[in-house]
Short mmCIF file of C-alpha atoms in Angstrom, two decimals:
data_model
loop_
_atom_site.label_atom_id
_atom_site.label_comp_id
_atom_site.label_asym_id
_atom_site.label_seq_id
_atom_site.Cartn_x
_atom_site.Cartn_y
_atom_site.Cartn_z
CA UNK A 1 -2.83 15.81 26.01
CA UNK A 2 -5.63 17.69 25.16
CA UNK A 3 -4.78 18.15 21.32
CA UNK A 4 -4.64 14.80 21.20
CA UNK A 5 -7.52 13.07 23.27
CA UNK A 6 -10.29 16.26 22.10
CA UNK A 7 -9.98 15.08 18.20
CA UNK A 8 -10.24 11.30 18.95
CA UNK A 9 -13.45 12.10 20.91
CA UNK A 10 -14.28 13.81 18.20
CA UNK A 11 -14.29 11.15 16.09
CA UNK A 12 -15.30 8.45 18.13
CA UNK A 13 -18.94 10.84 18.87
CA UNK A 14 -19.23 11.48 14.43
CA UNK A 15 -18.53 7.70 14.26
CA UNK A 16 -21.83 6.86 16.68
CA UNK A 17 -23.93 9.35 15.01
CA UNK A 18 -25.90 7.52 12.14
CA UNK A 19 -29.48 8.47 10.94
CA UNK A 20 -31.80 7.88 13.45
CA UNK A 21 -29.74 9.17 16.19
CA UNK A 22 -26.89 7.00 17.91
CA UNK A 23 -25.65 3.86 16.30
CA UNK A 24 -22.95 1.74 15.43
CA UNK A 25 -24.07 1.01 11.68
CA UNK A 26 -20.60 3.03 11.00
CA UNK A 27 -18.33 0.55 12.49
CA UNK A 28 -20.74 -2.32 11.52
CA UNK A 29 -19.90 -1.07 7.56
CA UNK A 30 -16.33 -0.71 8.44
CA UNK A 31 -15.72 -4.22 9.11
CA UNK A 32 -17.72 -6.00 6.79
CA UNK A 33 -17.84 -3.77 3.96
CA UNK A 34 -15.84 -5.06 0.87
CA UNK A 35 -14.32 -1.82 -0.05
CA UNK A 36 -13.34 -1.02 3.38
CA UNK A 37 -12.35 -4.80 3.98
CA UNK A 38 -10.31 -4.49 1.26
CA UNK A 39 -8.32 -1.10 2.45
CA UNK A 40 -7.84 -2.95 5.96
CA UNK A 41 -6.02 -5.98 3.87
CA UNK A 42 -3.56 -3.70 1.81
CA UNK A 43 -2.71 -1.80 4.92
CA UNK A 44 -2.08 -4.89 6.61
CA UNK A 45 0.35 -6.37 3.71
CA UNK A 46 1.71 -2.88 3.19
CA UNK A 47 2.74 -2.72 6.33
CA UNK A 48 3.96 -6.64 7.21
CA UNK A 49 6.39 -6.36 3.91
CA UNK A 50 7.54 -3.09 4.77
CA UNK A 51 8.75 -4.06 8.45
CA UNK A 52 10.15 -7.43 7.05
CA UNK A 53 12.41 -5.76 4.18
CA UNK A 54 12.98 -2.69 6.88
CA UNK A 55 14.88 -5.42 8.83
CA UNK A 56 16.52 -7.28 5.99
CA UNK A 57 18.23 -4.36 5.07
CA UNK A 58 18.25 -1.88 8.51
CA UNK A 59 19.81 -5.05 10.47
CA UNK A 60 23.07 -6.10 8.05
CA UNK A 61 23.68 -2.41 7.90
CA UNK A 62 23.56 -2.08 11.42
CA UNK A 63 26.05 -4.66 11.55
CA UNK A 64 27.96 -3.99 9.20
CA UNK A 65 28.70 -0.33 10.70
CA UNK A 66 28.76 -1.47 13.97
CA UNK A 67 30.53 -4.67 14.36
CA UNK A 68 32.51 -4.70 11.24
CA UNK A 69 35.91 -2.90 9.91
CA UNK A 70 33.66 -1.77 6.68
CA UNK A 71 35.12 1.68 5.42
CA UNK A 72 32.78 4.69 6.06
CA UNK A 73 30.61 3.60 8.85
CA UNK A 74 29.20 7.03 9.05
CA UNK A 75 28.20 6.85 5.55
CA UNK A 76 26.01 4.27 6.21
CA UNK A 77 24.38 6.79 9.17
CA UNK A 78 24.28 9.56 6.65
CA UNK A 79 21.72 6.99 3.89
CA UNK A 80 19.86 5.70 6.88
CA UNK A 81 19.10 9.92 7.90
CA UNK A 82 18.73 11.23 4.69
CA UNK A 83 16.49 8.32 3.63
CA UNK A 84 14.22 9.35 6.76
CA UNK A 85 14.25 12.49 6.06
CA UNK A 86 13.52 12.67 2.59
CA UNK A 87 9.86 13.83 1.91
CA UNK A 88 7.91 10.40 0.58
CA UNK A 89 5.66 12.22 -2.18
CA UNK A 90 9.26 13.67 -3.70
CA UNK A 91 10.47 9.89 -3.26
CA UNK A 92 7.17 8.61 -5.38
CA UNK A 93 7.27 10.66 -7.67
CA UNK A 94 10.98 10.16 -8.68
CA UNK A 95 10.08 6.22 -9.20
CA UNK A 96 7.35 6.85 -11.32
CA UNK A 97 9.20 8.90 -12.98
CA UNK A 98 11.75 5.91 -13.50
CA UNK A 99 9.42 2.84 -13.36
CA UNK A 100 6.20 3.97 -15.15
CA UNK A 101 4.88 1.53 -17.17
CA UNK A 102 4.78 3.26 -20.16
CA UNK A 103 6.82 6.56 -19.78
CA UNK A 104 9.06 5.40 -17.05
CA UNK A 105 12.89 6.35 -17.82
CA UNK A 106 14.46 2.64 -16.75
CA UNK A 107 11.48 1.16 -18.17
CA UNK A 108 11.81 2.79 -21.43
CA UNK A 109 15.38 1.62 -21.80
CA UNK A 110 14.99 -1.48 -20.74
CA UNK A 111 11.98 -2.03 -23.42
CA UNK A 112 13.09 0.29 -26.25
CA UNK A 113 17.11 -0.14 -26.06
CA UNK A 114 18.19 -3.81 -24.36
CA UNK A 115 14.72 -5.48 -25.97
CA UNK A 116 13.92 -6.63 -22.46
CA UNK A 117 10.04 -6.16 -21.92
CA UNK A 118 10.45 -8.81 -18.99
CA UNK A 119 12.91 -6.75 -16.78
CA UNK A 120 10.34 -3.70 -16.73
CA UNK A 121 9.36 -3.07 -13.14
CA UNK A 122 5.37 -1.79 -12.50
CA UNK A 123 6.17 0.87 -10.08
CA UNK A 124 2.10 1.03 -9.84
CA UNK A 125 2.09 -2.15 -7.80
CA UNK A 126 1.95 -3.62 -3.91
CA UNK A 127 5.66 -4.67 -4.85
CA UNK A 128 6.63 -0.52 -5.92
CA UNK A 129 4.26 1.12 -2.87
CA UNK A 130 6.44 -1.45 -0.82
CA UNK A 131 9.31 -0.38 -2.55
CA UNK A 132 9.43 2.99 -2.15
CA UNK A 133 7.89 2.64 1.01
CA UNK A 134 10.71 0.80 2.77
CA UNK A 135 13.43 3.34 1.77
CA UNK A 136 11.49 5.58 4.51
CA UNK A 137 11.35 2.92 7.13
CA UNK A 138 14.72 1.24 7.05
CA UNK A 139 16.17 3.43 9.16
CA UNK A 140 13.68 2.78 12.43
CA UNK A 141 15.75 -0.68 12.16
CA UNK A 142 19.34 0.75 11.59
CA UNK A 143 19.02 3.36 14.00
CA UNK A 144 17.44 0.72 17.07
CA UNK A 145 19.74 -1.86 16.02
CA UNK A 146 23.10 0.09 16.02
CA UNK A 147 22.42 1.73 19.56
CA UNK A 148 21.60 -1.70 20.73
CA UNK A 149 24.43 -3.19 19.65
CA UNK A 150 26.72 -0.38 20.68
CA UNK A 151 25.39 -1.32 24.02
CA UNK A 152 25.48 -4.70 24.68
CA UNK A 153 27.76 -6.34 27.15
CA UNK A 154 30.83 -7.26 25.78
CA UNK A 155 31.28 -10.25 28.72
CA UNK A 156 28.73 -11.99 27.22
CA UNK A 157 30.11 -12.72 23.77
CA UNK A 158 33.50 -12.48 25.06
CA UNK A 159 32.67 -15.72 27.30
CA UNK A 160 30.94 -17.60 24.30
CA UNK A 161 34.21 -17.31 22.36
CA UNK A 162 36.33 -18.26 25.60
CA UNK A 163 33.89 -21.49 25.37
CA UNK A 164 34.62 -22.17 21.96
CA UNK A 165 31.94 -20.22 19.98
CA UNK A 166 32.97 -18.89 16.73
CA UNK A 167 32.01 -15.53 15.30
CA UNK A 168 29.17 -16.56 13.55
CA UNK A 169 27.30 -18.89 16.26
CA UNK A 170 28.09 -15.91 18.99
CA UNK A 171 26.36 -13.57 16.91
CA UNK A 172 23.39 -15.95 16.25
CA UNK A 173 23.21 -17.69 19.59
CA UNK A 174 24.15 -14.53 21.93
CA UNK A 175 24.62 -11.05 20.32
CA UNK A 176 21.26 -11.45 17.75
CA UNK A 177 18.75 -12.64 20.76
CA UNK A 178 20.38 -9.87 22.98
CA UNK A 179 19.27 -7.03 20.55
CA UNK A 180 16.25 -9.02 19.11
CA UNK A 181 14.03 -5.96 20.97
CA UNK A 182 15.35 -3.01 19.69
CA UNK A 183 15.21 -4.96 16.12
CA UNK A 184 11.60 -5.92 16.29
CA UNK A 185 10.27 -2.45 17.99
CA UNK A 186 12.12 -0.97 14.75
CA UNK A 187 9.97 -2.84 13.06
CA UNK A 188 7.06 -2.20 14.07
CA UNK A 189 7.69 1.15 13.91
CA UNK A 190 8.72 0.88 10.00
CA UNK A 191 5.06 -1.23 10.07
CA UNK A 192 3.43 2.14 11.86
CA UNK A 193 5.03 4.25 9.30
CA UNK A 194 4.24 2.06 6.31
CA UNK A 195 0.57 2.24 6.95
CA UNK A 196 0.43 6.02 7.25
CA UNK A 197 2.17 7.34 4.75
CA UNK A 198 -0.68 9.16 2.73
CA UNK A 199 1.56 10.90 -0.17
CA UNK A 200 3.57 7.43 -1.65
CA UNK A 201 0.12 5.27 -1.21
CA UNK A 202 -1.87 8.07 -3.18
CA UNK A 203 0.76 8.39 -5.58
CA UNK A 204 1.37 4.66 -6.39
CA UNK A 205 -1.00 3.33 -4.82
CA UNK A 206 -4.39 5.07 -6.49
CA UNK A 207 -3.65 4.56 -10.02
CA UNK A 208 -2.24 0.80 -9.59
CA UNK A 209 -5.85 0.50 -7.49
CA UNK A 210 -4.26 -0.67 -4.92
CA UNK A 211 -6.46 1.40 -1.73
CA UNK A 212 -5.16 1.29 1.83
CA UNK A 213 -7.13 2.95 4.53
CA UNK A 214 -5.68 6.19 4.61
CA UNK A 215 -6.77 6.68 0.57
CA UNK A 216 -10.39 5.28 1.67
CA UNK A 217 -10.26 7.57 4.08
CA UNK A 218 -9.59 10.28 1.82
CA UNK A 219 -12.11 9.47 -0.10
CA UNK A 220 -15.32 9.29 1.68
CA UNK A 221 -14.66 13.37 2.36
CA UNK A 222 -15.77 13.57 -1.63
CA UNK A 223 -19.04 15.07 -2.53
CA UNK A 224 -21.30 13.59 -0.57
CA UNK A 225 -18.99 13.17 2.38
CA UNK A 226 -19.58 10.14 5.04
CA UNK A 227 -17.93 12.39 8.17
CA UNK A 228 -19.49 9.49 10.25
CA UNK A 229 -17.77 6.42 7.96
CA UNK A 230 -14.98 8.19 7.78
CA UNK A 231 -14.78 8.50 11.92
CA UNK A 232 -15.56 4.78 12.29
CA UNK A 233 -12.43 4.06 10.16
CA UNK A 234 -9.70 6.43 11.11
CA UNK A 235 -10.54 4.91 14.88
CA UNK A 236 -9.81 1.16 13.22
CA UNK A 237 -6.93 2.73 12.56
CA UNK A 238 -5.85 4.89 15.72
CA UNK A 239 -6.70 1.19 17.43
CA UNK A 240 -4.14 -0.82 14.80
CA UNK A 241 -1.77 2.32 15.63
CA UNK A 242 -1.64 1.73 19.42
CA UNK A 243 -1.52 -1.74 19.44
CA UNK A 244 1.47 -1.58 17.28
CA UNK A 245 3.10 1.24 19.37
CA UNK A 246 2.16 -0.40 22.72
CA UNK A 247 4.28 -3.86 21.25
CA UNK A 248 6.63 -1.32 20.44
CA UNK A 249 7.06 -0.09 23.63
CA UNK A 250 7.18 -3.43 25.15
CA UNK A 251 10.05 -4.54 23.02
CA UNK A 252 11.86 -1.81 24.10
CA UNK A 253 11.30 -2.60 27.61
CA UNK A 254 12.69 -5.69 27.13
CA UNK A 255 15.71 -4.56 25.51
CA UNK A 256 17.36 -2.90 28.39
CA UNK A 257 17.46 -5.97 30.35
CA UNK A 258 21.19 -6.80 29.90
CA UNK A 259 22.22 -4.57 26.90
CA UNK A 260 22.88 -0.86 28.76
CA UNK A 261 25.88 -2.26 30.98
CA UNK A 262 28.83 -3.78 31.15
CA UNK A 263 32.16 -2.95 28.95
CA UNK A 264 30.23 -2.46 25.62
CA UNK A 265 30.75 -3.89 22.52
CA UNK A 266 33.72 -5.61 20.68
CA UNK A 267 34.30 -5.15 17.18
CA UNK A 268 34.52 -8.58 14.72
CA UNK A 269 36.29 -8.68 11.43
#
C-alpha cells in the first residue's frame, strides 16, 4: 500500500508547488493548454478504438472456442496469450518494419511490384498505433468472455430453446446480455491498457505526431524539466485510470449475478 499511495502523494505535493509557493497553475495548464488538450484527446480515441476492436475480435473468438465445434480451440487460447505476452515495443517495431511509408517491406511491394500506391498502409498513424495496439488488448476480452461463458447457466438458454428460440435469438436475447459484464470490464481493461502503453505510442506514435499523454509526459522531463507539469498530468491520468478500473470492477460485480451456477454451458454447432 505504501509503494503505491507514497509516489502519488508525491506527485500530487510537485503538482501544487508552482512559483510563488502553493498553487494550482499546474493543473490549470493541464486542462486548458492546447498541447496538453491535445494529448488528453488522442489518449481518449486511442483508447475508445482500442476497447471497441478488442471486443470485435476478443468476443467472436470467445465464441467461437467456447460455444462452437471449431477445430483447435486451444489454439485460439495459445494467440490470445502469446499476443499478451508479447513485448509491445518488439510488436512496433516489426510493423514499421512492414508498413513504413517509405521503407516498409509490404509497403514496398505493394508500391514497387503490384503498382498499388493506394493499398499502402501508414503504420505512422491513429489507425497503425490502434493497430498494433489492439493485438495487446484483445485478449482482456477473450479471456473475460470465455470464462463467462463457460459459466453461465445452461437452464437459461436451454428454456429459451424449449420456448421456441433459435440459436441465434438465444444467444442475442439470453446468453450475450448474461455475459455482457465480463465483455465490457474486458474492455475497459483493453481501454486501460491502450492508454498506457509508452513503447508502441513512442514508436508510432512520435514520428506520425500523433502525442498521447504518456509521450507528453515524457517530454516535459527534457532540459528544462516541468517536474510540477509533469505531476499535474500523470494525476489526470491516475484519475482516468481509476475511474476506468472502478467501472471495471463494477462490471464484474455484476457478472456473477446468475453466470457462476447452475449446470454450465451447452455447446451450439
Amino acid at each position: 500500500m505504501v509503494l503505491v499511495v507514497l509516489p502519488i502523494m508525491f506527485l500530487f505535493v510537485g503538482s501544487l508547488r508552482g512559483e510563488e509557493g502553493l498553487s494550482l497553475e499546474h493543473f490549470r495548464e493541464a486542462i486548458s493548454g492546447r498541447l496538453y488538450v491535445q494529448a488528453l484527446r488522442n489518449s481518449l480515441v486511442l483508447g475508445a478504438w482500442t476497447g471497441l476492436f478488442s471486443m470485435i475480435i476478443g468476443l467472436p473468438m470467445a465464441w467461437a472456442a467456447s460455444r462452437t465445434n471449431v477445430p483447435g480451440p486451444a489454439l485460439f487460447r495459445i494467440t490470445a496469450t502469446l499476443s499478451y505476452l508479447s513485448p509491445p515495443f518488439l510488436t512496433a517495431i516489426a510493423y514499421v518494419n512492414l508498413f513504413s511509408p517509405n521503407a516498409g517491406v509490404i509497403n514496398v511491394f505493394m508500391r514497387e511490384v503490384v503498382a498499388r500506391r493506394r493499398l499502402t498502409f501508414n503504420i505512422f498513424s491513429m489507425s497503425g498505433l490502434v493497430l498494433v495496439t489492439v493485438l495487446h488488448t484483445f485478449p482482456f476480452v477473450f479471456l473475460l468472455a470465455s470464462s463467462a461463458l463457460q459459466s453461465v447457466d445452461a437452464s437459461y438458454e436451454e428454456a429459451a430453446q424449449i420456448l421456441g428460440a433459435g440459436k441465434l435469438r438465444t444467444a442475442l436475447l439470453v446468453t450475450l446480455p448474461l455475459i455482457a459484464p465480463a465483455v465490457l470490464a474486458g474492455t475497459l481493461l483493453a481501454f486501460v491498457n491502450a492508454i498506457a502503453l509508452f513503447g508502441s505510442q513512442a514508436i508510432i506514435g512520435l514520428p506520425g505526431r500523433i502525442v498521447t499523454l504518456p509521450t507528453r509526459i515524457y517530454a516535459l522531463f527534457d532540459y528544462p524539466p516541468q517536474y510540477g507539469l509533469a505531476s499535474a498530468l500523470s494525476l489526470l491520468f491516475i484519475v482516468i485510470t481509476v475511474a476506468a478500473l472502478y467501472l471495471q470492477h463494477r462490471f464484474l460485480v455484476r457478472r456473477s449475478y446468475v453466470t457462476i451456477a447452475g449446470k454450465g454451458h451447452v455447446h451450439s454447432a
